CSV table of C-alpha atoms and ligand atoms in Angstrom, one decimal:
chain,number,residue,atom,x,y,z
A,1,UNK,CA,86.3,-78.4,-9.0
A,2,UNK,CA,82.8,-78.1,-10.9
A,3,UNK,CA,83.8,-74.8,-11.4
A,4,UNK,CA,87.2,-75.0,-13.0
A,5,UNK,CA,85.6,-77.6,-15.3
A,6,UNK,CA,86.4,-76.7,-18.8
A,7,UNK,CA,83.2,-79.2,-19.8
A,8,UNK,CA,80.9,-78.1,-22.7
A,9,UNK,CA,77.9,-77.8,-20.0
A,10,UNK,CA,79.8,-75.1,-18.0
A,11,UNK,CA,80.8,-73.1,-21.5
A,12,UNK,CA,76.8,-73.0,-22.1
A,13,UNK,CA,75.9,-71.7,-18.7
A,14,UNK,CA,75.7,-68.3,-19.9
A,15,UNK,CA,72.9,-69.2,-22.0
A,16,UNK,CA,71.0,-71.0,-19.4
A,17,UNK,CA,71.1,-67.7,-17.3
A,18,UNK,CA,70.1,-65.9,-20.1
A,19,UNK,CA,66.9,-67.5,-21.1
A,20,UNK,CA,65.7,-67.9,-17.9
A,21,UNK,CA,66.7,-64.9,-16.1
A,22,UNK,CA,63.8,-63.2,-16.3
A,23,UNK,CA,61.5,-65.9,-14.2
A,24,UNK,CA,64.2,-67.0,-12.3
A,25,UNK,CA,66.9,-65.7,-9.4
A,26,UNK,CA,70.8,-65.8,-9.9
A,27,UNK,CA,70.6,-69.0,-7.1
A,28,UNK,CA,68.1,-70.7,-9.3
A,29,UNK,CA,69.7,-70.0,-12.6
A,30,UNK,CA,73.3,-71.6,-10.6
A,31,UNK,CA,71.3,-74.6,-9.8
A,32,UNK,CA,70.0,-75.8,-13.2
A,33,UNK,CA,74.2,-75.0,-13.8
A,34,UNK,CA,75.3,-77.5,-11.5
A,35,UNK,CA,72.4,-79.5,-12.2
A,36,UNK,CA,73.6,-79.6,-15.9
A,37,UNK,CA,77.1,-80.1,-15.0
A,38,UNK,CA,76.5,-83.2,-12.4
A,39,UNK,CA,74.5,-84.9,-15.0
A,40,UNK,CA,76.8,-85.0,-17.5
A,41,UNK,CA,77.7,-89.4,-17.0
A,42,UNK,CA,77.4,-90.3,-21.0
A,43,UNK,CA,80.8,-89.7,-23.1
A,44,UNK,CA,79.1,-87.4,-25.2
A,45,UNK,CA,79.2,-84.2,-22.7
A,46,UNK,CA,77.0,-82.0,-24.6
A,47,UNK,CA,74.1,-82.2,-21.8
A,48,UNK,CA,73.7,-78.1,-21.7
A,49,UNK,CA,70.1,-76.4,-22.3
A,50,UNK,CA,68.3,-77.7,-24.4
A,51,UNK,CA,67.5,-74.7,-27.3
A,52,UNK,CA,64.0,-73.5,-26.6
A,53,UNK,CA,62.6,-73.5,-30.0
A,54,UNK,CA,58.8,-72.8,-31.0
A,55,UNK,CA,57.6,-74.1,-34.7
A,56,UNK,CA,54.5,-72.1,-35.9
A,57,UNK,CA,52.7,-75.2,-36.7
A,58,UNK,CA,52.9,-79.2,-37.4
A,59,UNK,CA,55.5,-80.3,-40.3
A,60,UNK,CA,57.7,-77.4,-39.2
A,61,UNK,CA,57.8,-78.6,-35.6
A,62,UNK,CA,58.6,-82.1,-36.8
A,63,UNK,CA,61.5,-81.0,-38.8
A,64,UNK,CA,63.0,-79.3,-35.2
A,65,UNK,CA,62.0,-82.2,-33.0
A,66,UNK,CA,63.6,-84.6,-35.7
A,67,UNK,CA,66.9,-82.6,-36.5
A,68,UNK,CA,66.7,-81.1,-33.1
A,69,UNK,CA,66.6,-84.6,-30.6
A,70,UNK,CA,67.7,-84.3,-27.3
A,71,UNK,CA,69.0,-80.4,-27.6
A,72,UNK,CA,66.0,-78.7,-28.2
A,73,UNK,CA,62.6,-78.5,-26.7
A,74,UNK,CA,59.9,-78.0,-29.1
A,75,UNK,CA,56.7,-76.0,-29.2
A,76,UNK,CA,54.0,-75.3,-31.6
A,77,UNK,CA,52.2,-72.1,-31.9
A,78,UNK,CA,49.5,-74.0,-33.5
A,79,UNK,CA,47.3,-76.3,-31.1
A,80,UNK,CA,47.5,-80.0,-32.1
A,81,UNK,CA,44.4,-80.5,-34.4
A,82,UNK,CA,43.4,-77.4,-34.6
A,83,UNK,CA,43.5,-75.5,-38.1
A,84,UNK,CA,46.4,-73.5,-39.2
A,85,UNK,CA,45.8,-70.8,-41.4
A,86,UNK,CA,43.1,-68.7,-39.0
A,87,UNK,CA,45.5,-69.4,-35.7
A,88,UNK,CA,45.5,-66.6,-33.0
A,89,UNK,CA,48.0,-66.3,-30.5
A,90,UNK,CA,47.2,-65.2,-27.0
A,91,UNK,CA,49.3,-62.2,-25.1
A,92,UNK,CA,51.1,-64.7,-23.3
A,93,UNK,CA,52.1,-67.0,-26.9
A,94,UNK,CA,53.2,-63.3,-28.4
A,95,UNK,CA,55.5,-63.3,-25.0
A,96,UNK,CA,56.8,-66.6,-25.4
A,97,UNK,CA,57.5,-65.7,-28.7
A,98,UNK,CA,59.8,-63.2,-27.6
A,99,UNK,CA,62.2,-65.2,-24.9
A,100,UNK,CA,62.5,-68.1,-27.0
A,101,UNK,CA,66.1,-68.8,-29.1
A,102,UNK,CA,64.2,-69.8,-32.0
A,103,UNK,CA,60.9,-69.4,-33.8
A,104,UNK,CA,60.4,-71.6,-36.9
A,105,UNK,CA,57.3,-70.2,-39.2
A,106,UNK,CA,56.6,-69.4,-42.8
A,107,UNK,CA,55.9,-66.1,-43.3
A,108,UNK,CA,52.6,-65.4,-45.4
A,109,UNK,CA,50.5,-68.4,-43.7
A,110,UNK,CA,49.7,-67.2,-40.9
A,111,UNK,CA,49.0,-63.9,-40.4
A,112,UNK,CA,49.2,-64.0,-36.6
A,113,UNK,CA,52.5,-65.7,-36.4
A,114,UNK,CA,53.7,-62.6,-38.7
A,115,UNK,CA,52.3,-60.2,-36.5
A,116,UNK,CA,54.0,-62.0,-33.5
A,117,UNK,CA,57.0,-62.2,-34.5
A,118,UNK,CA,57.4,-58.8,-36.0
A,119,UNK,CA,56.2,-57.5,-32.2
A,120,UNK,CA,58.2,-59.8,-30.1
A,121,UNK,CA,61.1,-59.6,-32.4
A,122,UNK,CA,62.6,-63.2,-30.7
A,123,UNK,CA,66.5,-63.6,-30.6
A,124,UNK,CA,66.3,-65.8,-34.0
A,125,UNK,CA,64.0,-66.8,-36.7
A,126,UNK,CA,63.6,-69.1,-39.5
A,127,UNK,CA,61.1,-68.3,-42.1
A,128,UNK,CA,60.4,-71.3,-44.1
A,129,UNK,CA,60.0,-69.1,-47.2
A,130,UNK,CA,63.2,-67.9,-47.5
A,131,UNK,CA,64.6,-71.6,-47.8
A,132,UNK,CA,61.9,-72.7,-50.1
A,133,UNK,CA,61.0,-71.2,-53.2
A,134,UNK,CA,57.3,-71.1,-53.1
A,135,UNK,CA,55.1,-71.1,-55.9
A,136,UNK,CA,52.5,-69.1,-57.4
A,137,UNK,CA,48.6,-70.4,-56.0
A,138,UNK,CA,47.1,-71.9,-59.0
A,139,UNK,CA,44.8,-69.2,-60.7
A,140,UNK,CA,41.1,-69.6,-60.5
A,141,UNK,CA,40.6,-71.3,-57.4
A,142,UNK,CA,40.1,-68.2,-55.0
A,143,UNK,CA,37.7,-66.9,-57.7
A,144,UNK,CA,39.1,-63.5,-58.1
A,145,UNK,CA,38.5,-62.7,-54.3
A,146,UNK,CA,40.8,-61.0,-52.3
A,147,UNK,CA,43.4,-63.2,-50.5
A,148,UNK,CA,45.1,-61.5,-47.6
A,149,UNK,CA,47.7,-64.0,-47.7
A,150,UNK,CA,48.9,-63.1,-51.1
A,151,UNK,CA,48.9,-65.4,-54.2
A,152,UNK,CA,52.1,-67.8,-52.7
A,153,UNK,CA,50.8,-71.6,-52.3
A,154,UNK,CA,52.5,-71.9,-48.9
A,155,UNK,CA,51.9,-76.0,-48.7
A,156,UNK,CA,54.9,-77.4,-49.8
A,157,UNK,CA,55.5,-79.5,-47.1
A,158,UNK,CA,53.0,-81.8,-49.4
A,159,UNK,CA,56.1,-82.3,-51.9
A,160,UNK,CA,58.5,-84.6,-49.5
A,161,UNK,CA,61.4,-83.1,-52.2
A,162,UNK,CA,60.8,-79.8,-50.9
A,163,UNK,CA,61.5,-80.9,-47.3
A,164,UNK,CA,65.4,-81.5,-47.4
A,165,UNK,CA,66.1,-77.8,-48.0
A,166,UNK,CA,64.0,-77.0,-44.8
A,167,UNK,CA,66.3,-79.9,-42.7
A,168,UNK,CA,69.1,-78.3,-44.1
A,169,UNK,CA,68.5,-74.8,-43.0
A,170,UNK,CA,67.0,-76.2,-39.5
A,171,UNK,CA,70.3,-78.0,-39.4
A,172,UNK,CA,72.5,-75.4,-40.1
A,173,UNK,CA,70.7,-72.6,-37.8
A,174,UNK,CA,70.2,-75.2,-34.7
A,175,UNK,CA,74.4,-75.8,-34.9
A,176,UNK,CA,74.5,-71.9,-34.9
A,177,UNK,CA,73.2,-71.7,-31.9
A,178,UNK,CA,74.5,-74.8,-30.5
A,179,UNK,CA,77.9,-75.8,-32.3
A,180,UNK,CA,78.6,-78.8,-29.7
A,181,UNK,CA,75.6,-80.8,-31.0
A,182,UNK,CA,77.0,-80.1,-34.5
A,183,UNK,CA,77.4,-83.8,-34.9
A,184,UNK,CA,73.8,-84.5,-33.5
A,185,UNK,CA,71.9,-82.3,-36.1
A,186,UNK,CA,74.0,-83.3,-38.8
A,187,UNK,CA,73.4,-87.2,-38.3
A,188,UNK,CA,69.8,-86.1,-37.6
A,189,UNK,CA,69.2,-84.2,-40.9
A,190,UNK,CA,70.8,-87.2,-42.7
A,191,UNK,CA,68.8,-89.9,-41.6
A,192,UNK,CA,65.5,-87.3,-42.2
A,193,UNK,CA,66.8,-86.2,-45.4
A,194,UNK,CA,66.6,-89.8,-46.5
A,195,UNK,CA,63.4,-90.7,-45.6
A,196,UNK,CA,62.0,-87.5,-47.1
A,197,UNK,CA,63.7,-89.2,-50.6
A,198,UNK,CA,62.5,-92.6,-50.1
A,199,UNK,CA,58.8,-91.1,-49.2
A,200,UNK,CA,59.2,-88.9,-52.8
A,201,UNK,CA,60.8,-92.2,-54.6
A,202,UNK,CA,57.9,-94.2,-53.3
A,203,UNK,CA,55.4,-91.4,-54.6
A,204,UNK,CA,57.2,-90.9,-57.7
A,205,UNK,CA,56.8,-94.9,-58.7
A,206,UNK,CA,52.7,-95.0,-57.8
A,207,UNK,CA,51.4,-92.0,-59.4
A,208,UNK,CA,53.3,-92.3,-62.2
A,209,UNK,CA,51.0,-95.6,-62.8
A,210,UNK,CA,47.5,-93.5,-62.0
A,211,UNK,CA,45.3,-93.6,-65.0
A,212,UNK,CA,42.7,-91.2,-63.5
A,213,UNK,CA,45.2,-87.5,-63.3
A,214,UNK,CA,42.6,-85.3,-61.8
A,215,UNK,CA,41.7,-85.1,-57.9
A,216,UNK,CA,39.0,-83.0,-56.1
A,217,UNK,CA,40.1,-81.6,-52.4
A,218,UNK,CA,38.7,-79.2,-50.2
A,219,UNK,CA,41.1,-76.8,-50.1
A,220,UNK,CA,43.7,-76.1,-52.6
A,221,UNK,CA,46.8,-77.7,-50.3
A,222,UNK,CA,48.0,-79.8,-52.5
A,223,UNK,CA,49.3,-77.6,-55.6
A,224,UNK,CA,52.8,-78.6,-54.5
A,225,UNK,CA,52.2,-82.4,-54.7
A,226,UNK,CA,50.0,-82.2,-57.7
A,227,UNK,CA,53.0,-80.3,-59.6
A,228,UNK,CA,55.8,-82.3,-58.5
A,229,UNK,CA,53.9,-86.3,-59.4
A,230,UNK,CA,52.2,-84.1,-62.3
A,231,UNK,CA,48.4,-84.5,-61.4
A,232,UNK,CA,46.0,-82.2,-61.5
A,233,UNK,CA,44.3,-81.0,-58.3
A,234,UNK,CA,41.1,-79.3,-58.5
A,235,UNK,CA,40.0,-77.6,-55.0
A,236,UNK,CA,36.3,-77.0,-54.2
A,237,UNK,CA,37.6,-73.7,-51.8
A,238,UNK,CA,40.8,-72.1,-52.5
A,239,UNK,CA,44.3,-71.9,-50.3
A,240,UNK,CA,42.2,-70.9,-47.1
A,241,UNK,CA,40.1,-73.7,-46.1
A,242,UNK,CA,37.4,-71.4,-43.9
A,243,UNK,CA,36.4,-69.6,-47.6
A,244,UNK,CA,32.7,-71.3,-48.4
A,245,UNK,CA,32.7,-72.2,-52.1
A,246,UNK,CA,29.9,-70.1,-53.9
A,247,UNK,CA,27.4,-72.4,-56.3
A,248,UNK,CA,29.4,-71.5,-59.1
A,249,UNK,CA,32.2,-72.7,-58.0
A,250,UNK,CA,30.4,-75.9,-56.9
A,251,UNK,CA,29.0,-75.9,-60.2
A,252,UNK,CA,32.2,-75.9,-61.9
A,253,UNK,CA,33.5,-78.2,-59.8
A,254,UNK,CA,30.6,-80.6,-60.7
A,255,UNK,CA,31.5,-80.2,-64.5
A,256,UNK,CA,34.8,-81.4,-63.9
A,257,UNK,CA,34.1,-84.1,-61.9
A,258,UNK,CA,32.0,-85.7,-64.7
A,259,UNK,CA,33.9,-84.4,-67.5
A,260,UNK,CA,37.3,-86.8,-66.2
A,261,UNK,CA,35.5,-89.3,-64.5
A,262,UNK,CA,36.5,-88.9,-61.4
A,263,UNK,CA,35.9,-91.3,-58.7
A,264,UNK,CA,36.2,-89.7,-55.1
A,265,UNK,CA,36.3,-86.3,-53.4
A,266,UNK,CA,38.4,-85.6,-50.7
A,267,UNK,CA,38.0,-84.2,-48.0
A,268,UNK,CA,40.2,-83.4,-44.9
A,269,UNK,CA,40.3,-84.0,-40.9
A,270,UNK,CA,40.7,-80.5,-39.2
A,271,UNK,CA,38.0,-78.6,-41.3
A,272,UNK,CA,34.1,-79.7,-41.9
A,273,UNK,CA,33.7,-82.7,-44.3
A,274,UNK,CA,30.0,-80.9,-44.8
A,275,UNK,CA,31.0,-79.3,-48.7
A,276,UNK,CA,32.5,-82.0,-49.9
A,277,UNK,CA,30.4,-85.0,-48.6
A,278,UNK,CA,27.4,-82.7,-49.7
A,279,UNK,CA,29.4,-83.0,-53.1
A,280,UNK,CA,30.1,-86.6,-52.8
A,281,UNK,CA,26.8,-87.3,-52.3
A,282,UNK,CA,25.0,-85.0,-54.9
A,283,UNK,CA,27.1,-86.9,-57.3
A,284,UNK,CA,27.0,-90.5,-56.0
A,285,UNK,CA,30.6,-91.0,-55.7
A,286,UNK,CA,33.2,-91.6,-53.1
A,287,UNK,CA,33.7,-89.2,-50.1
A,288,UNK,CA,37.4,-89.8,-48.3
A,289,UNK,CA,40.3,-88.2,-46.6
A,290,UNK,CA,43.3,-86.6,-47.7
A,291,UNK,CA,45.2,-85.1,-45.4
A,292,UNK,CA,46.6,-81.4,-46.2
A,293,UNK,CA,49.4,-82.4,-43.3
A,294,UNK,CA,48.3,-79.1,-41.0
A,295,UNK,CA,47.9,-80.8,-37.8
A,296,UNK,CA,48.0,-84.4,-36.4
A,297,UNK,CA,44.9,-85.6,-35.2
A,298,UNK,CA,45.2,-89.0,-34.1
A,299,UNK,CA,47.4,-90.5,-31.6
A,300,UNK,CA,50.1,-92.4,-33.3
A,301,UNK,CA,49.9,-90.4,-36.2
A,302,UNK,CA,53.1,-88.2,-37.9
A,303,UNK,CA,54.1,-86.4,-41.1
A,304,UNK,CA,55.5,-89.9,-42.9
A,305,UNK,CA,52.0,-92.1,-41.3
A,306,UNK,CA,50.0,-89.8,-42.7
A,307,UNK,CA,51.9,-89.4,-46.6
A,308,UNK,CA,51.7,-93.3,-46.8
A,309,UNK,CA,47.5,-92.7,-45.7
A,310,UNK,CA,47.1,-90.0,-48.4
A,311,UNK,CA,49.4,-91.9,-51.3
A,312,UNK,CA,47.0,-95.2,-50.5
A,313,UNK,CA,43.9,-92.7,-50.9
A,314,UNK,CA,45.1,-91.1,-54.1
A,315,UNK,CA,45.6,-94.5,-55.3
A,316,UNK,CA,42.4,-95.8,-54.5
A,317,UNK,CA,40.8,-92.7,-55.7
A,318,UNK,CA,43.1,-92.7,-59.2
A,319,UNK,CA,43.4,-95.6,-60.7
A,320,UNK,CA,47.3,-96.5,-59.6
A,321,UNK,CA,48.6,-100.2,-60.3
B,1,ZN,ZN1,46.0,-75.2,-46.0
């Protein structure tokens, strides 16, 4: 009777077998089957497999889980709190890589992910950068060195009006591979889509008030932000937070600092504070945190906890009524 079912959890069998057949037997693989048949009790029928996706690192994953919900299971190539840009991937990551029906990543970050996903060629991507249009890194800040990430600033997910087009496409791809959740992603990407707006409203009406326009970060993350609420960001180390600012850098960094009067450097949670407390104090202004949105660190913490944090820092640190 199972069997002759017609229900959407039987129709998705094939793709339970499929992405577990290589750990698993035939009798195992029938199991989860009837397993996913049994527990269909809610009206909505669409309990199949979830969608095994894996998100290179944090705001990418959040998008998936958000738009995702209950079809998908989420992982992040990145370790929570650790750094982004320098991640490795171990054999076994580079093999997950490959059995999993998605891979979320921006290509031109993270060198490893590239690497990975070029190798283990998985069954579907999604490469941030073709949905985005990413903008030049702002000149000067690498100081002429060599960037082996080429001169792309790939932090926009520090512009909340850059995120929709990423929901959209996460939308779009996840009911690709899942059309019976259609309904689920779509309602999802709506209801992230608009807090994305009211977070870029709500950033829109503050800055605009700043009197001080110029802010001093670690890295140079937030070229995106700076451009879109038009401030000026000046970064002590360039787009890769692991490059140590030479004195004339520092030096020049200095100049501008008293030149505009600024009141604060910030500096960020998943790379040393050293430089730019060293800065801070050299100076005798303020030392606090803005959050380049790379990782989540504290428990409790997500991409929307952590925008209000950095918009209350920038206003502090600017001036905003
Ligand atoms: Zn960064």
């Amino acid at each position: 009777m199972i069997f002759a079912s017609p229900s959407p959890a039987s129709a998705r069998a094939p793709r339970a077998f499929r992405h577990r057949l290589a750990a698993t037997a035939g009798a195992t693989g029938l199991a989860l089957t009837l397993a996913a048949c049994g527990s269909t009790t809610g009206a909505s029928g669409d309990s199949g497999a979830e969608l095994d996706v894996l998100a290179s690192f944090y705001p990418l994953q959040m998008v998936v889980e958000q738009v995702g919900g209950e079809h998908v299971s989420v992982g992040s190539l990145t370790p929570p709190g650790a750094e982004p840009h320098d991640v490795e991937l171990s054999p076994a990551q580079v093999a997950q890589l490959g059995s999993a029906d998605l891979v979320v990543y921006l290509s031109g970050f993270q060198a490893a992910v590239d690497d990975a996903v070029d190798e283990a060629a998985p069954a579907a991507t999604l490469d941030a950068a073709d949905v985005v249009t990413l903008q030049e890194a702002a000149a000067g800040e690498d100081e002429g060195e060599e960037d082996p990430h080429g001169t792309l600033d790939p932090h926009f997910w520090l512009d909340p009006s850059l995120m929709p087009g990423l929901v959209q496409a996460v939308a779009d791809e996840l009911t690709r591979l899942d059309p019976s959740a259609e309904d689920d992603f779509r309602t999802n990407a709506a209801a992230l889509t608009q807090r994305f707006e009211d977070l870029d409203a709500q950033y829109e009406t503050t800055l605009a008030t700043c009197t001080q326009r110029t802010f001093v970060t670690a890295h140079a993350a937030f070229g995106y932000l700076a451009a879109r609420y038009d401030l000026e960001q000046v970064a002590i180390s360039g787009i890769d937070p692991e490059a140590e600012p030479s004195p004339a850098r520092l030096a020049q960094v200095e100049q501008v600092i008293s030149d505009a009067g600024v009141t604060t450097v910030f500096f960020e949670t998943l790379v040393s504070p050293k430089v730019a407390q060293t800065l801070a104090d050299d100076l005798g202004i303020q030392a606090a945190v803005l959050d380049p949105i790379e990782g989540v660190t504290e428990e409790g913490a997500d991409y929307f906890t952590i925008a209000q944090a950095n918009l209350e820092a920038l206003s502090v640190a600017s001036s905003c009524s």
